[in-house]
Coordinates of C-alpha atoms in Angstrom, one line a residue:
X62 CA 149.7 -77.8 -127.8
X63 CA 152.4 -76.0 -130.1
X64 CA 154.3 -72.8 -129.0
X65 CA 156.3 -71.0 -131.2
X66 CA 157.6 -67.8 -129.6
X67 CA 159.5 -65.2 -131.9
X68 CA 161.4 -62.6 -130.0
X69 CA 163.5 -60.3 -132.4
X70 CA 165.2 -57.6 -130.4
X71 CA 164.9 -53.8 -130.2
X72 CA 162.4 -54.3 -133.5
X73 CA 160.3 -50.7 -133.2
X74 CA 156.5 -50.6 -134.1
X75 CA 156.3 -47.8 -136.2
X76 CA 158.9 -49.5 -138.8
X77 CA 155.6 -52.4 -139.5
X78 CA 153.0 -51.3 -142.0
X79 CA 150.3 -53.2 -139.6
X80 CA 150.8 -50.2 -137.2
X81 CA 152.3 -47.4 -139.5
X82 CA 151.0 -47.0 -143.3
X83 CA 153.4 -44.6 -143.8
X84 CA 156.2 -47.0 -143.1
X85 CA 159.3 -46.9 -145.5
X86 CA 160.6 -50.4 -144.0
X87 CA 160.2 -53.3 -146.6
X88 CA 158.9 -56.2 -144.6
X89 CA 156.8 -58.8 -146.4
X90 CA 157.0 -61.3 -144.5
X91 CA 155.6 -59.3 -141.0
X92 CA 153.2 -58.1 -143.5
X93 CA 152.1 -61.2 -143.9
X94 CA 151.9 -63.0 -140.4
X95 CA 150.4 -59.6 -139.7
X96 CA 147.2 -60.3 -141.8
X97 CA 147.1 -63.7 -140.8
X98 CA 147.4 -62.6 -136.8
X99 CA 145.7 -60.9 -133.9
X100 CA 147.6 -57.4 -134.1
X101 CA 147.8 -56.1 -130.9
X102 CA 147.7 -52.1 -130.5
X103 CA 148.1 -51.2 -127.2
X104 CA 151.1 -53.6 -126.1
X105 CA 153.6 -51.8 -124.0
X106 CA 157.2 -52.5 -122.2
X107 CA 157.5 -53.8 -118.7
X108 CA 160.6 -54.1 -117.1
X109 CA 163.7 -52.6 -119.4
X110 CA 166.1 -53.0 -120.9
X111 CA 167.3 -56.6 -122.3
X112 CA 167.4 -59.5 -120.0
X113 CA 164.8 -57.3 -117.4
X114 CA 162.2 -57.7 -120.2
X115 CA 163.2 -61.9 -120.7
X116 CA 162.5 -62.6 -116.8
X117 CA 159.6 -60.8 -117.4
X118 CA 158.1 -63.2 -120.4
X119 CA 159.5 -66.6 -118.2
X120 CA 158.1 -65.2 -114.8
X121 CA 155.0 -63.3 -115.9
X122 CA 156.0 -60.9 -113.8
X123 CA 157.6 -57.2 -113.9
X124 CA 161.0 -57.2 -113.0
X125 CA 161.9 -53.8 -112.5
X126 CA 160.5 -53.1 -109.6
X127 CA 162.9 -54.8 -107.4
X128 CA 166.0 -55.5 -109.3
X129 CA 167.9 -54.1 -112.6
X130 CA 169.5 -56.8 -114.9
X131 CA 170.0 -60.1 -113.7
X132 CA 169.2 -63.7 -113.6
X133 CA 166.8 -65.9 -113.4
X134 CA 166.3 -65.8 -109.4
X135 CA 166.1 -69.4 -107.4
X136 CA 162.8 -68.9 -106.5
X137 CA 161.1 -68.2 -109.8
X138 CA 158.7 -69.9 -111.5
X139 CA 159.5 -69.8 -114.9
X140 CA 157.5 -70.6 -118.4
X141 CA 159.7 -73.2 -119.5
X142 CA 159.9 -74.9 -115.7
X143 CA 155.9 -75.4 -115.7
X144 CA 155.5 -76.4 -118.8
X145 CA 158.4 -79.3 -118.6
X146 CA 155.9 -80.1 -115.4
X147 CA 153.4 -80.8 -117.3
X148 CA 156.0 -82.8 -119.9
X149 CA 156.1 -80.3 -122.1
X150 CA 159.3 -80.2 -124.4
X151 CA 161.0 -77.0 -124.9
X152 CA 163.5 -75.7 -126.8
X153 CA 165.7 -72.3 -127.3
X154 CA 167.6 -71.0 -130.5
X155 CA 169.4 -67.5 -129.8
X156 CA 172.3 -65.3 -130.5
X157 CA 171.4 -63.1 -127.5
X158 CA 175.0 -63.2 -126.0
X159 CA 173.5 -62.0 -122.7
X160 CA 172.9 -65.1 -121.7
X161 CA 176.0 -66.2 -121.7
X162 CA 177.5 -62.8 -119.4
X163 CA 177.6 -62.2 -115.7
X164 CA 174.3 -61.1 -115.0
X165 CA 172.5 -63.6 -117.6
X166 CA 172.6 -67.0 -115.6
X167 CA 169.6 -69.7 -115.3
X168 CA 167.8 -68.6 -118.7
X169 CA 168.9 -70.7 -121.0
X170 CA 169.1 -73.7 -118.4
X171 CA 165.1 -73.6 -118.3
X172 CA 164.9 -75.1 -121.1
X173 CA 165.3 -78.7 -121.8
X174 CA 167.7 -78.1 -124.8
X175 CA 169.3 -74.9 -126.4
X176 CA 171.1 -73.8 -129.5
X177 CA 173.6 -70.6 -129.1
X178 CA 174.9 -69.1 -132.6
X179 CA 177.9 -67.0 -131.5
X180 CA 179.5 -63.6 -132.5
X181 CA 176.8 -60.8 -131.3
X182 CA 177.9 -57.9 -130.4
X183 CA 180.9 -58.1 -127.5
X184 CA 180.3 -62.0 -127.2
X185 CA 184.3 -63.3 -126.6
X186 CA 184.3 -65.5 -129.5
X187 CA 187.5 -64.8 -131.5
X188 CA 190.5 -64.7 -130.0
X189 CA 193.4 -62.6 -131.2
X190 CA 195.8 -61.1 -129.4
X191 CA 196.7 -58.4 -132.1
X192 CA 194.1 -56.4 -133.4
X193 CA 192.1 -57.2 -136.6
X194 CA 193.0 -55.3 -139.4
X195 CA 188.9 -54.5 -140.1
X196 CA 189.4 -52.0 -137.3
X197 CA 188.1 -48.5 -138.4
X198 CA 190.6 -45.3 -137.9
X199 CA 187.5 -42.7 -138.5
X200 CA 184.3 -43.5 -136.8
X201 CA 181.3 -42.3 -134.9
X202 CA 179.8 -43.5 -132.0
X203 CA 181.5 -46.5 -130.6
X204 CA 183.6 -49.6 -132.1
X205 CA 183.7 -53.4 -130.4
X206 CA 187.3 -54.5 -130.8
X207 CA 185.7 -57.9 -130.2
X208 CA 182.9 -57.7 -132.9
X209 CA 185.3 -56.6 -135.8
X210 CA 187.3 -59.6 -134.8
X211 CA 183.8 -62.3 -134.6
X212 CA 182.5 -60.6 -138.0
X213 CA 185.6 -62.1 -139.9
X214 CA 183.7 -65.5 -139.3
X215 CA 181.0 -64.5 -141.6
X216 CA 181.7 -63.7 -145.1
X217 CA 178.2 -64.5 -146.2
X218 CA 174.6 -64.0 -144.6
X219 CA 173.7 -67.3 -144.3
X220 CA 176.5 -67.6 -141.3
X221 CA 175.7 -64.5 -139.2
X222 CA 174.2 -65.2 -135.9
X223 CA 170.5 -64.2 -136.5
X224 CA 170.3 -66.2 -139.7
X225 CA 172.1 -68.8 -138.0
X226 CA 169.0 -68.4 -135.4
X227 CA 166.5 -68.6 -137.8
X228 CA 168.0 -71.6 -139.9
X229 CA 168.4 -73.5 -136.8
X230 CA 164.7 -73.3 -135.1
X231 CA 163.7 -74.2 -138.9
X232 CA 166.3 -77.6 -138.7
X233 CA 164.8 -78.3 -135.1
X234 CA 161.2 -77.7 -136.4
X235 CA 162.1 -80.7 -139.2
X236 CA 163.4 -83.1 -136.6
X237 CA 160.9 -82.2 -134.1
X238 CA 157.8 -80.0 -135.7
X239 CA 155.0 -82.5 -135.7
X240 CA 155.4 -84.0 -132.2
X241 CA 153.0 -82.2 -129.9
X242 CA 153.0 -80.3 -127.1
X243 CA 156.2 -78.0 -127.3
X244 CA 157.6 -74.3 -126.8
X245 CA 159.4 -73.3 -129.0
X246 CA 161.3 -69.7 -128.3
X247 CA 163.0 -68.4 -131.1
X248 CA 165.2 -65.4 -130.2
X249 CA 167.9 -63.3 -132.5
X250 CA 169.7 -60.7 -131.6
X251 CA 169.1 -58.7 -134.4
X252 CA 167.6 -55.9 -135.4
X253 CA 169.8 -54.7 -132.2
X254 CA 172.8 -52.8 -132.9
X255 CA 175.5 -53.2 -134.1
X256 CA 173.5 -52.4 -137.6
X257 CA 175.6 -54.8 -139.4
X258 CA 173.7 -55.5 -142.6
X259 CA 175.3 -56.7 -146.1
X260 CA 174.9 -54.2 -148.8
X261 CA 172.0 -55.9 -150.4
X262 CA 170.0 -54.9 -148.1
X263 CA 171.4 -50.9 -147.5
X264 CA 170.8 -50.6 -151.3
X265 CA 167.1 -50.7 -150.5
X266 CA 166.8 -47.0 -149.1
X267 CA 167.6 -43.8 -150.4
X268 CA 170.0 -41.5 -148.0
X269 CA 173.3 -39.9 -147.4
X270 CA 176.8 -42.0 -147.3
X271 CA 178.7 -41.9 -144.2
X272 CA 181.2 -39.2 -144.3
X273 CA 183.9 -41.6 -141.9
X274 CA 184.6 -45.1 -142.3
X275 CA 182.2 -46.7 -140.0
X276 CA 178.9 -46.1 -137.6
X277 CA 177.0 -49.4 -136.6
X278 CA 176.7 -48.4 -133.1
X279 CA 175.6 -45.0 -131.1
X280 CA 177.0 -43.7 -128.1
X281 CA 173.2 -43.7 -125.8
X282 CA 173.8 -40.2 -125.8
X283 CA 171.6 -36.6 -127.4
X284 CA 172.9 -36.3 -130.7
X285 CA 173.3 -32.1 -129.6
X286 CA 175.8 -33.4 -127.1
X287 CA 177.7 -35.5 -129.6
X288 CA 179.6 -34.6 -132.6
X289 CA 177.1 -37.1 -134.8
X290 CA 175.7 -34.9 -137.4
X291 CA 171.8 -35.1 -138.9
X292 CA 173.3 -37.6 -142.6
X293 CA 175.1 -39.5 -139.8
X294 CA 172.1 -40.0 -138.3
X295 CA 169.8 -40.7 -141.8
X296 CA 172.9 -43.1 -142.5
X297 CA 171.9 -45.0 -138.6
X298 CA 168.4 -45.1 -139.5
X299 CA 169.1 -46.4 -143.0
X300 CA 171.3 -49.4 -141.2
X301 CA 168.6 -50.1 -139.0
X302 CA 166.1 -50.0 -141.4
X303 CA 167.9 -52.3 -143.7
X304 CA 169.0 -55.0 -141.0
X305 CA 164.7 -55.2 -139.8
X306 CA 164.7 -56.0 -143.7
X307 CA 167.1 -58.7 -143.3
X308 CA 165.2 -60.1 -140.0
X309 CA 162.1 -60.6 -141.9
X310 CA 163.6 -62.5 -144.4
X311 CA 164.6 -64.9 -142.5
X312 CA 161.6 -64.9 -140.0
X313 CA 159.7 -65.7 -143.4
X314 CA 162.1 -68.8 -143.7
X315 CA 160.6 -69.9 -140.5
X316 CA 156.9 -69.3 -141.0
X317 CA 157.2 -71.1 -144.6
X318 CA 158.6 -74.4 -142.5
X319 CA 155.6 -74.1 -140.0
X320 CA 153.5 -74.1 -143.3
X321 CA 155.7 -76.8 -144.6
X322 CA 155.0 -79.0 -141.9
X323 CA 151.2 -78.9 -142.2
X324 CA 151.2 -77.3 -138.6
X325 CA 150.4 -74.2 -139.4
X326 CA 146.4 -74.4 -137.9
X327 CA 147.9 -76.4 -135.2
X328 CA 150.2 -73.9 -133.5
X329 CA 149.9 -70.7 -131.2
X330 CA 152.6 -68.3 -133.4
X331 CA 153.6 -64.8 -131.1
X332 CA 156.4 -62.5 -132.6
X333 CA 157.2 -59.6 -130.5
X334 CA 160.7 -57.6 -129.0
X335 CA 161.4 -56.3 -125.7
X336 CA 161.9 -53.1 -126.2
X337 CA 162.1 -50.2 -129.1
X338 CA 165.3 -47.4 -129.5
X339 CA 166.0 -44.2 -130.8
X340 CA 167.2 -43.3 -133.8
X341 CA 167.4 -39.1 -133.9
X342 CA 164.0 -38.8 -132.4
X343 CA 163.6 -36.2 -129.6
X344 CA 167.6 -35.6 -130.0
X345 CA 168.0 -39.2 -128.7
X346 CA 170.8 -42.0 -129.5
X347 CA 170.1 -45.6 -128.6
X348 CA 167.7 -45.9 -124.9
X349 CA 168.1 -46.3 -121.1
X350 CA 168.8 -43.4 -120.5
X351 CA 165.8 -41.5 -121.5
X352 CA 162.6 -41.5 -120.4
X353 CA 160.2 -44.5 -121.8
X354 CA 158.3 -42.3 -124.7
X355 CA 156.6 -44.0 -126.8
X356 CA 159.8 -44.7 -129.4
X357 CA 161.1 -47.2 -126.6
X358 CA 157.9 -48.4 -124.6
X359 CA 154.6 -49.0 -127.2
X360 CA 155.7 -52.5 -128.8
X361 CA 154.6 -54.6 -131.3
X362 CA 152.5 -57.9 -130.6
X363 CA 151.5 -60.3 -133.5
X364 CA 149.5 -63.3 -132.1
X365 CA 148.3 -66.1 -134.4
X366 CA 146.1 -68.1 -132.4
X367 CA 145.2 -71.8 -133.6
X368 CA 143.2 -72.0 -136.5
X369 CA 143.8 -68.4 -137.5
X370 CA 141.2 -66.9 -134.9
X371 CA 141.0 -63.5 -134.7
X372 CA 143.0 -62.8 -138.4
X373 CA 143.3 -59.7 -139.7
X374 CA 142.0 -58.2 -136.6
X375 CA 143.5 -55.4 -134.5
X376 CA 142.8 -55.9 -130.5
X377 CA 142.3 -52.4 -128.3
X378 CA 143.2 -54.0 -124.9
X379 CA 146.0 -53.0 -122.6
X380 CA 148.5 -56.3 -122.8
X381 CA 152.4 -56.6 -121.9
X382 CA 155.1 -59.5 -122.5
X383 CA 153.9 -60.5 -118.6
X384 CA 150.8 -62.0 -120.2
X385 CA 152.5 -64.3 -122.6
X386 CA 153.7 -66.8 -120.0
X387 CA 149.6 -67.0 -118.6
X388 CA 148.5 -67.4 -122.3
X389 CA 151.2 -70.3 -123.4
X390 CA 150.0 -72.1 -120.5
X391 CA 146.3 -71.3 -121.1
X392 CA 146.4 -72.6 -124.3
X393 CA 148.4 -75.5 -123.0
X394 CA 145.7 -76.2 -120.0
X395 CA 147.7 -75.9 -117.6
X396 CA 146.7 -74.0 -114.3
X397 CA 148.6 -70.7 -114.1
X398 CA 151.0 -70.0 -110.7
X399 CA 149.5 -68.1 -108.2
X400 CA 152.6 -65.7 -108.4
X401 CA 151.9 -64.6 -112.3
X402 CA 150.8 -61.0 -112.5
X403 CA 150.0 -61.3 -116.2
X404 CA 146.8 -62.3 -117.6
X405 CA 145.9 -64.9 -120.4
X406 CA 145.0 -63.3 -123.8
X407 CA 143.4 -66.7 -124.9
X408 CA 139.8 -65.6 -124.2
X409 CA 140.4 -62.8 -126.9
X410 CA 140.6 -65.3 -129.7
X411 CA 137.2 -65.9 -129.4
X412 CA 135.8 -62.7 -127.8
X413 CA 136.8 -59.7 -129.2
X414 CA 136.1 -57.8 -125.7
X415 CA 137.3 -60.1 -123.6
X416 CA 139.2 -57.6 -121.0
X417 CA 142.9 -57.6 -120.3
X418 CA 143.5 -55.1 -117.8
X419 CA 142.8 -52.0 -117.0
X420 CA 146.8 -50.6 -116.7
X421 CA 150.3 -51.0 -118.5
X422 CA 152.8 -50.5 -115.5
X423 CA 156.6 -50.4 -117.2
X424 CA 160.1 -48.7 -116.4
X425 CA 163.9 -49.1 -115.9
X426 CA 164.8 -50.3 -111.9
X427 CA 165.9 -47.1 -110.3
X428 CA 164.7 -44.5 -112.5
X429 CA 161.4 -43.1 -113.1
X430 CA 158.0 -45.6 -112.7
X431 CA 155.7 -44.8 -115.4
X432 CA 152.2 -46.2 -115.9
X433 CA 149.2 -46.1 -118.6
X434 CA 145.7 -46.7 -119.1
X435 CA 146.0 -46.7 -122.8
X436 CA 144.1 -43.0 -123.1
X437 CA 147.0 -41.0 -120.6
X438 CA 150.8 -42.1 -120.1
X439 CA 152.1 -41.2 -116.5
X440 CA 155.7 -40.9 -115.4
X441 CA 156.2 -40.4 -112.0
X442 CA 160.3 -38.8 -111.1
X443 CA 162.1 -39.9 -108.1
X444 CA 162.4 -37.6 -105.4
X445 CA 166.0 -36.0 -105.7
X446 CA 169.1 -38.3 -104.7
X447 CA 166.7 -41.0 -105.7
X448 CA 166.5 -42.3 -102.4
X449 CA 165.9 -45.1 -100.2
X450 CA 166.9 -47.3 -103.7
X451 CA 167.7 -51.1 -103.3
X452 CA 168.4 -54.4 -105.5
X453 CA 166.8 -57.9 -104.3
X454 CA 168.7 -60.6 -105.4
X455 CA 169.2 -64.3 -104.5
X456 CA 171.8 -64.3 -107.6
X457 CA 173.6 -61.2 -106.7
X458 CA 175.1 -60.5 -110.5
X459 CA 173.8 -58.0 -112.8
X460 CA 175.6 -56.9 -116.3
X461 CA 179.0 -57.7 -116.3
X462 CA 179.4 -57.4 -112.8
X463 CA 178.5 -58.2 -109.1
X464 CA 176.0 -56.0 -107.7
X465 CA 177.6 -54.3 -104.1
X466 CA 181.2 -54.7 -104.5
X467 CA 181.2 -50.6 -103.8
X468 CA 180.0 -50.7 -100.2
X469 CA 179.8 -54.6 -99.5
X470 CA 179.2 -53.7 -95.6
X471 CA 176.1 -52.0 -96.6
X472 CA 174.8 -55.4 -97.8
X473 CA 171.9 -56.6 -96.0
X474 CA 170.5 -60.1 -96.1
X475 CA 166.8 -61.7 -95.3
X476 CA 163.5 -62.6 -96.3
X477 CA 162.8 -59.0 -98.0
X478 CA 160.2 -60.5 -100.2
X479 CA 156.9 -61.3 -99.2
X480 CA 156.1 -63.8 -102.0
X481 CA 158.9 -66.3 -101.4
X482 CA 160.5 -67.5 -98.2
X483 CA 164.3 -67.1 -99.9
X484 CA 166.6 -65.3 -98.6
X485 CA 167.9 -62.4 -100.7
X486 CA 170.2 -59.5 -100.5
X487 CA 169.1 -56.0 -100.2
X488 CA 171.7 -54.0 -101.7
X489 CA 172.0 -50.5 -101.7
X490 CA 171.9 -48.5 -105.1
X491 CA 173.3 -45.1 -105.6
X492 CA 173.3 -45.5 -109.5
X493 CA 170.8 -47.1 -111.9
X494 CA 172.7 -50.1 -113.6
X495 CA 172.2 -49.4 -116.7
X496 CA 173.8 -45.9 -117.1
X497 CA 177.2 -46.5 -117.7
X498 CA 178.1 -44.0 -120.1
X499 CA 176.7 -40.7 -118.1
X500 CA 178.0 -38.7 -115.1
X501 CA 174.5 -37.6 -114.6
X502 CA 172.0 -40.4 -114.8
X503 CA 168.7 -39.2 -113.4
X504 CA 168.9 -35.9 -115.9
X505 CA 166.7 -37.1 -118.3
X506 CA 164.2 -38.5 -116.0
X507 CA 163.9 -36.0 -113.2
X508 CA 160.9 -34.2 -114.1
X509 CA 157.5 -35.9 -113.9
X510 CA 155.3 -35.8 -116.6
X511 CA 152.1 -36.3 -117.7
X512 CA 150.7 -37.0 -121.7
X513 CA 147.2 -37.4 -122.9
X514 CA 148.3 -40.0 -126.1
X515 CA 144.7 -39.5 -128.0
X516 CA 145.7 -35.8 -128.8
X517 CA 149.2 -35.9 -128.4
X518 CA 151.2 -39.4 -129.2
X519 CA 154.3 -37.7 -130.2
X520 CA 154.1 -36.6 -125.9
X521 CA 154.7 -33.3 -127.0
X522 CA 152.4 -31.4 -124.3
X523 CA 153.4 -32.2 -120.7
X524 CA 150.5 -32.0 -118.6
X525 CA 152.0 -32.5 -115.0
X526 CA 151.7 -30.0 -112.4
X527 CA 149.2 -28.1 -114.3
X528 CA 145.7 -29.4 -112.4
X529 CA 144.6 -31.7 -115.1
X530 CA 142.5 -33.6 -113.3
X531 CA 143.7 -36.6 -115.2
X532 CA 147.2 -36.0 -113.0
X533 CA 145.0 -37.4 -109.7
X534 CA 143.8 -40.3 -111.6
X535 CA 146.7 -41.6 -112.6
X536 CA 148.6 -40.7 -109.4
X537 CA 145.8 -43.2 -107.9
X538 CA 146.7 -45.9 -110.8
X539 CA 150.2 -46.2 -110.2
X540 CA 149.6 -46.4 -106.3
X541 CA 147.1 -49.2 -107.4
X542 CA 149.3 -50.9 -109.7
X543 CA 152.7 -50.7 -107.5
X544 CA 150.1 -52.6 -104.4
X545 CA 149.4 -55.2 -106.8
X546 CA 153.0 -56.3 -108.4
X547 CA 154.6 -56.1 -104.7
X548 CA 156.6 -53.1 -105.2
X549 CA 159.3 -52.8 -102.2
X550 CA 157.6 -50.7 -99.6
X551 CA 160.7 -48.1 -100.1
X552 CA 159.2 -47.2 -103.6
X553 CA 156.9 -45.5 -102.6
X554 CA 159.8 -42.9 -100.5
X555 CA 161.4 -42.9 -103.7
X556 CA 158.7 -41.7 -105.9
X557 CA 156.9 -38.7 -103.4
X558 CA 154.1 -41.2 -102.8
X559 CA 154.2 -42.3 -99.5
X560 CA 152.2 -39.9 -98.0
X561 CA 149.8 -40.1 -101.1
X562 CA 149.8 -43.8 -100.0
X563 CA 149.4 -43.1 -96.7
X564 CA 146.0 -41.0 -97.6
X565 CA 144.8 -43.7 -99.7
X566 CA 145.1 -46.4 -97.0
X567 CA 143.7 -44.3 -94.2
X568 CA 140.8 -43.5 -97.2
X569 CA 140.1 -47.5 -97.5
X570 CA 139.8 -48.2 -93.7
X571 CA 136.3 -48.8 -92.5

């Protein structure tokens, strides 16, 4: 069996005509695997952001729930790992330079070969010592010293990293393309920020010129508390809009080699992203900090099954990037892990209602836990000070840093999780990981709230705390749904639900 996964980062849903008509975004070539594909509607976010949402595809399991970003944990049983069990060969092109940080270990090692394309975003590539002179006096938002210098090393498109990603899985797929049973993961980068796109592409949409020299990258901040004004803004979304054009250029590169080849019946083909972002929306810059509306949690998923099964079709059920690592090794025929919380989407490319599941639980470690059913979207606060809040972690490294070096003698160490007989460290956490540009990072996402998306998908209406009965429901789900994916018993504290718990289990006893 063929696998060829195509993860493009931070690529919204609303910017593909398959999901939004109205769509301004020039993208032929997702147009076209899109009519050729399973299109799945109600796909949602896990664990976010980055490198949370890639242990979630290779483990099949939600991340979130016990650690913020990190590696790829001794005891997990990964995608790649099975599949080379079963001698399967797989491969890895990416730019993603998080793999190669603290706090991105034992990815790309999965795999029995990989290809890195450097020059993303902060990635220490060029050295210099004095600055470049590309530097930009008048700005908004932020500047990466390092990524003026790494963008002298592409004067044409052909050599920027997610091109570079692209023209590499398509050089891999002619050396290698007609052997069988492979995975294949092709992952760029881009459409993530920095919005560096060459003018080619810009020219394509209407909208203001920047009033300062440069703005590629927001400060993950409300635009009312920032001095970025509405045309900076139009100019951002223009940018972004403009490098998703670029991206489907070249993902059309690689579908034309999988036709090429004559594999094109022969192959499972998934393209998807991790995560979406704002741009303006709801006065929001960039994500993580937020809560997970709709603009940042309801994803795109385009699945080709083998011999075009299912094309054209759109698919209702509940699904998340957990169930691609059950569905690879579905199709593959290989028995899935008992530790896997995802389910296979394989019987839907014969049955159109086969069932999935019947809830989408997703969030950022240490903030709010949100949940849906696919009719009402749930997200439950933490109680104030957010506490009891801990990491688990074998591989104690997280973004850029080591996790506990603030209160090491708070550290504790044992066999916290029930699933695996490892040893891990509980460390305490008094801030969520991610927030590093706030003071205040529980602000946005200290109020629970409640939507009903068939009237209201803009989540304009709060429901919470006014007796909808719906509240109960879902209050029920998430208990439900944080049992089944082993949630750390001090969740519960965190979120107001343990006596709710407590009331449920005392409920069930005979």
């Amino acid at each position: 069996m063929r696998t060829i996964l195509v993860l493009m980062d931070t690529l919204r849903r609303d910017v593909l005509s398959c999901y939004n008509l109205q769509s301004p975004v020039v993208t032929p070539n997702l147009d076209a695997f899109a009519r050729e594909s399973c299109v799945f509607d109600e796909h949602w976010v896990g664990s976010a952001p980055c490198m949370p949402a890639r242990r979630d595809i290779l483990t099949g399991r939600l991340n979130f729930l016990e650690r913020g970003w990190g590696p790829i944990e001794p005891f997990d049983v990964t995608l790649p790992q099975v599949l080379r069990e079963h001698g399967y060969f797989c491969h890895i092109t990416t730019d993603h330079c998080h793999y190669l940080r603290t706090g991105g270990e034992g990815y790309l090692q999965q795999f029995n070969t990989w290809d890195y394309h450097r020059g993303q975003e902060g990635d220490p590539w060029v050295s210099a010592i004095d600055d470049p002179s590309n530097m930009p006096r008048d700005y908004y938002g932020r500047v990466r010293r390092q990524y003026q210098l790494n963008r002298t090393q592409w004067p044409e498109e052909a050599q920027m990293p997610s091109p570079l990603t692209f023209q590499s899985a398509c050089d891999w797929l002619d050396r290698n393309g007609q052997a069988e049973d492979y995975f294949l993961m092709v992952e760029a980068f881009d459409p993530h920020e920095p919005f560096d796109v060459p003018d080619e592409y810009l020219s394509l949409y209407d909208g203001p010129e920047l009033d300062r020299d440069y703005y590629e990258i927001p400060c993950y901040a409300r635009q009312s508390e920032s001095d970025v004004t509405d045309d900076a803004v139009a100019y951002l979304r223009r940018r972004y809009h403009a490098l998703v054009t670029m991206t489907d250029r070249w993902f059309g590169r690689l579908m034309d080699k999988v036709r090429e080849l004559g594999i094109w019946d022969d192959v499972l083909l998934v393209a998807t992203t991790d995560h979406g972002y704002f741009l303006g929306e709801r006065d929001f810059l960039g994500k993580n900090f937020m809560p997970l509306y709709n603009e940042l949690a309801h994803l795109p998923l385009l699945v080709r099954f083998p011999g075009g099964a299912r094309a054209g079709r759109h698919a209702q059920q509940l699904t998340q990037n957990i169930d691609l690592m059950p569905t690879v090794l579905d199709f593959a025929g290989i028995e899935i892990p008992d530790d896997v919380a995802g389910v296979s989407l394989k019987p839907l490319a014969t049955d159109a209602d086969a069932p999935t599941k019947d809830y989408a639980l997703f969030g950022y470690h240490a903030m709010d836990v949100n949940i849906t059913d696919g009719r009402y979207v749930y997200f439950r606060a933490p109680v104030p000070g957010n506490q009891p809040c801990f990491e688990y972690a074998a591989m104690p490294t997280t973004i850029r840093r080591v996790l506990g070096t603030d209160n090491p003698g708070a550290i504790e160490c044992g066999r916290f999780l029930p699933r695996t007989d490892y040893p891990v460290f509980k460390v305490p956490v008094t801030k969520p990981g991610i927030i590093d540009q706030s003071d205040d990072p529980l602000r946005e996402v200290s109020k629970t709230r409640l939507f009903d998306l068939a009237v209201d998908y803009g989540e304009l209406d709060d429901l919470a705390g006014g007796n909808d009965p719906a509240e109960d429901r879902m209050v029920g789900l998430l208990l439900r749904a944080l049992d089944e994916n082993d949630a750390p018993p001090e969740q519960y504290e965190r979120l107001g639900l343990a006596a709710a718990r407590s009331a449920c289990q005392s409920d069930a006893r005979p």
